[in-house]
C-alpha positions as CSV (number, residue, x, y, z in Angstrom):
1,M,17.7,38.0,0.7
2,P,14.8,37.1,-1.6
3,L,11.3,37.5,0.0
4,G,10.6,33.7,-0.1
5,D,13.8,32.9,1.7
6,D,13.2,35.7,4.3
7,L,9.7,34.4,5.1
8,T,11.0,30.8,5.3
9,Q,13.8,31.8,7.7
10,S,11.5,33.8,9.9
11,A,8.9,30.9,10.0
12,M,11.6,28.4,10.9
13,E,13.1,30.5,13.6
14,T,9.7,31.3,15.3
15,G,7.4,28.5,14.3
16,T,5.8,26.5,17.1
17,R,4.6,23.4,15.2
18,T,4.1,22.1,11.7
19,G,1.6,20.1,9.7
20,C,1.7,18.5,6.3
21,R,-0.9,17.3,3.8
22,I,-1.4,16.5,0.1
23,T,-3.9,18.9,-1.5
24,G,-6.5,18.1,-4.1
25,D,-4.3,19.3,-6.9
26,D,-1.5,16.9,-5.8
27,Q,0.6,19.6,-4.0
28,L,2.5,18.9,-0.8
29,Q,1.5,21.6,1.6
30,L,3.5,22.3,4.7
31,A,2.0,24.6,7.4
32,I,4.2,26.3,10.0
33,H,2.2,27.7,12.9
34,L,3.6,31.0,14.3
35,P,3.4,32.4,17.9
36,D,0.9,35.1,16.9
37,D,-1.6,32.4,15.9
38,G,-0.8,32.9,12.2
39,V,0.0,30.1,9.8
40,L,2.4,30.3,6.9
41,H,1.8,27.7,4.1
42,F,4.5,26.4,1.8
43,E,3.7,24.2,-1.3
44,R,5.5,22.2,-3.9
45,P,4.5,19.4,-6.3
46,R,4.2,16.1,-4.3
47,T,7.0,14.6,-6.5
48,G,9.1,17.8,-6.5
49,G,12.3,18.6,-4.7
50,P,13.9,21.4,-2.6
51,S,14.0,23.9,-5.4
52,D,10.2,23.6,-6.1
53,W,9.0,25.0,-2.8
54,R,7.0,28.3,-2.8
55,V,5.6,30.4,-0.1
56,A,1.8,30.1,-0.8
57,E,-0.2,32.0,1.8
58,F,-0.3,33.5,5.3
59,L,-3.4,33.1,7.4
60,S,-4.1,34.8,10.7
61,P,-7.1,35.5,12.9
62,G,-7.1,39.1,11.5
63,G,-6.8,38.2,7.8
64,G,-4.3,36.8,5.5
65,C,-2.6,37.1,2.1
66,H,-1.5,35.0,-0.8
67,F,2.0,34.6,-2.0
68,D,3.7,33.0,-4.9
69,E,7.3,33.5,-3.8
70,P,10.0,30.9,-4.7
71,V,12.1,29.5,-1.9
72,G,15.8,29.0,-2.5
73,D,17.3,25.5,-2.6
74,Q,19.0,25.8,0.8
75,W,15.7,26.7,2.6
76,G,13.9,24.2,0.4
77,Q,16.0,21.4,1.8
78,A,15.1,22.5,5.3
79,L,11.4,22.5,4.3
80,N,11.8,19.0,2.9
81,L,13.1,17.8,6.3
82,L,10.2,19.5,8.2
83,A,7.7,18.0,5.8
84,E,9.1,14.5,6.2
85,R,8.9,14.8,10.0
86,A,5.5,16.4,10.0
87,A,4.1,13.6,7.7
88,A,5.6,10.8,9.9
């Protein structure tokens, strides 16, 4: 499984809550909070679709790292649903 899909699946299976916002560069950013106090951010263009999602960064109390990993269309559809619910 590609890294972006693997990270997305893990976040969706263990995530405790989500948040969604529009960034200054017109990106839709979805944050999935993880049980270890980490947060995994996903981004896509605000007008994009399921195949435009990318894993953007992981933040935790002990540090973090940046990603630029594509997310497959199947997981992108799931991220779209989460973003819609988080934004509502």
